[in-house]
mmCIF file of C-alpha atoms in Angstrom:
data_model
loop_
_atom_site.group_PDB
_atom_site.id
_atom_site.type_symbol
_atom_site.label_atom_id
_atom_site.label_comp_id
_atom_site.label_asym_id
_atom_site.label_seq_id
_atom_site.Cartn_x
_atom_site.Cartn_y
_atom_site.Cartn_z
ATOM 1 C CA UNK A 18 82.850 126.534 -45.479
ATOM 2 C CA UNK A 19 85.976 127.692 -47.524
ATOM 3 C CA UNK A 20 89.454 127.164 -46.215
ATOM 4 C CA UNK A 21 92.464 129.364 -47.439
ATOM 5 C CA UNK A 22 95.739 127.549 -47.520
ATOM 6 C CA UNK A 23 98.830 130.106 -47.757
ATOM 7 C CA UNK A 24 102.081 129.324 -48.522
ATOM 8 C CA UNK A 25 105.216 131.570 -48.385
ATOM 9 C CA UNK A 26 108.517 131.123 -48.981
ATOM 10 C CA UNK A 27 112.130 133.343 -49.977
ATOM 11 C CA UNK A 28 114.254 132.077 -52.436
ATOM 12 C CA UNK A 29 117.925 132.040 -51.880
ATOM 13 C CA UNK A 30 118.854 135.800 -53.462
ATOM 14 C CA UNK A 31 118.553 136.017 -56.973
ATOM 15 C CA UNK A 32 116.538 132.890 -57.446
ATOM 16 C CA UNK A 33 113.255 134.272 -56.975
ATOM 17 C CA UNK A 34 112.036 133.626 -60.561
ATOM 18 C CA UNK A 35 113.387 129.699 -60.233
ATOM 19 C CA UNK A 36 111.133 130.010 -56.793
ATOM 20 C CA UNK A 37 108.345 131.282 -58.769
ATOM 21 C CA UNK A 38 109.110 128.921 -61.410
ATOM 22 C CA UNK A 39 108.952 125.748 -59.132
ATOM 23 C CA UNK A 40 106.351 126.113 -57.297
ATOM 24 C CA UNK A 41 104.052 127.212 -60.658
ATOM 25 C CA UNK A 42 105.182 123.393 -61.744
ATOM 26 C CA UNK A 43 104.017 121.996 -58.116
ATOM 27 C CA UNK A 44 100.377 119.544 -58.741
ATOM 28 C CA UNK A 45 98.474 118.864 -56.237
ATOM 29 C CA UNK A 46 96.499 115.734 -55.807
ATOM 30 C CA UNK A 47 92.904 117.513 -55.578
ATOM 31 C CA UNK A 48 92.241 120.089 -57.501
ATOM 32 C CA UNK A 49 91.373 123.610 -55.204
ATOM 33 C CA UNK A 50 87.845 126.175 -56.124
ATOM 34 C CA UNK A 51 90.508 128.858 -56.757
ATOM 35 C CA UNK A 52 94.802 128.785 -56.708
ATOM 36 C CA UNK A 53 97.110 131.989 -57.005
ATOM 37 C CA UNK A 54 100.485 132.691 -57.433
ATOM 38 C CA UNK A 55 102.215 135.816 -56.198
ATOM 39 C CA UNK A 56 105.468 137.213 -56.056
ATOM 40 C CA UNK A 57 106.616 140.049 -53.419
ATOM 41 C CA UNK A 58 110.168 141.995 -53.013
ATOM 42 C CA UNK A 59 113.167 139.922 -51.660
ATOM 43 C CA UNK A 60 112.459 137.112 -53.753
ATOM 44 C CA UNK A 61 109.396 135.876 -52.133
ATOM 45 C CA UNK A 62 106.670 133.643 -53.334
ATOM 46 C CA UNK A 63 103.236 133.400 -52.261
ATOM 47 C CA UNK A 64 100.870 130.269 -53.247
ATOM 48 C CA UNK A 65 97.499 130.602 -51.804
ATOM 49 C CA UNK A 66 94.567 127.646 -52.284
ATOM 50 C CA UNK A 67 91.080 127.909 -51.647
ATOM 51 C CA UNK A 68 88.889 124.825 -50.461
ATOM 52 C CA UNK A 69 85.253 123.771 -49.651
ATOM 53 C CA UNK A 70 86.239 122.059 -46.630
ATOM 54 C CA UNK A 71 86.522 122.207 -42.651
ATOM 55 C CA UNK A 72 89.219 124.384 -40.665
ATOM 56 C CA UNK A 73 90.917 121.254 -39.956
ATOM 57 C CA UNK A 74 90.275 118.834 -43.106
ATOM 58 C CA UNK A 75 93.546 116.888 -44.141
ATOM 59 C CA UNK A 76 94.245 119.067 -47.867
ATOM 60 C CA UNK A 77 96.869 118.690 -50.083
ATOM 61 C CA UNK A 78 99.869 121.656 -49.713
ATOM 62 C CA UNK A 79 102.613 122.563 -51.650
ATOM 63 C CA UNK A 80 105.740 120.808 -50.212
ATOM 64 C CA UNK A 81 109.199 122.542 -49.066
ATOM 65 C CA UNK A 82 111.460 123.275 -51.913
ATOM 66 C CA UNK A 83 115.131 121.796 -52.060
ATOM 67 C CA UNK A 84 116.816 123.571 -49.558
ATOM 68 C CA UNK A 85 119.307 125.006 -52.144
ATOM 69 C CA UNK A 86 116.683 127.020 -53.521
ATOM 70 C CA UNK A 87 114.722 128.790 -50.150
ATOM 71 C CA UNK A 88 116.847 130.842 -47.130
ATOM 72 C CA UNK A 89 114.263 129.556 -44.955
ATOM 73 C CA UNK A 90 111.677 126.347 -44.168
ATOM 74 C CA UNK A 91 108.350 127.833 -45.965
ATOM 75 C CA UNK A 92 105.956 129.568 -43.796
ATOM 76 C CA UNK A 93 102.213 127.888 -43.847
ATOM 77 C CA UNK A 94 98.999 129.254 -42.812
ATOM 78 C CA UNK A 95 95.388 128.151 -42.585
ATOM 79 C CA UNK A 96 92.080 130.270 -42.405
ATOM 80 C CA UNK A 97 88.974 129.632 -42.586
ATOM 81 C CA UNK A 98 86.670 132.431 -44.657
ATOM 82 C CA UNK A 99 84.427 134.757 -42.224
ATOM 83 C CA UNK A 100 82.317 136.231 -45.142
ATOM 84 C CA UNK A 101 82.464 137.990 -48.409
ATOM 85 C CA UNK A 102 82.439 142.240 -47.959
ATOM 86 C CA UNK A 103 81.196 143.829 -51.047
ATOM 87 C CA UNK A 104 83.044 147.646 -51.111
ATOM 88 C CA UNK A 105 81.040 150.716 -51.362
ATOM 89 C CA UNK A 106 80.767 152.818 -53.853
#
């Protein structure tokens, strides 16, 4: 089964690229099938992690940033995949 781990969070303003920044430098201690990094308006960041595990397996996340950096505690949110759609021509 794959797992998606998501994790969101808004910088304080103006520090979105220190946001994106930090949490390119966060490790993890397993190694995901897939990670990617995205950035939105409002100085958000978006980290999602892709797993061959259960639903509810213990994985590593990305932790909360120093609070002088986020407006916010980080959102996090789990899925689990329910199949691969191939888009018509």
């Amino acid at each position: 089964m794959t797992v998606a781990l998501m994790w969101e969070a808004r910088a304080n303003p103006g520090q979105g690229e220190e946001l994106l920044a930090w949490a390119r430098r966060q490790k993890l201690s397993a190694r995901p099938l897939r990670r990617e990094t995205f950035r939105a308006p409002e100085d958000r960041v978006l980290v999602i992690t892709w797993w061959d595990a259960d639903l509810h397996t213990e994985l590593p996340e990305l932790p909360e940033p120093d609070g002088g950096l986020v407006t916010r505690a980080v959102h996090r949110w789990r899925f689990e995949s329910a199949g691969l759609e191939v888009a018509e021509a």
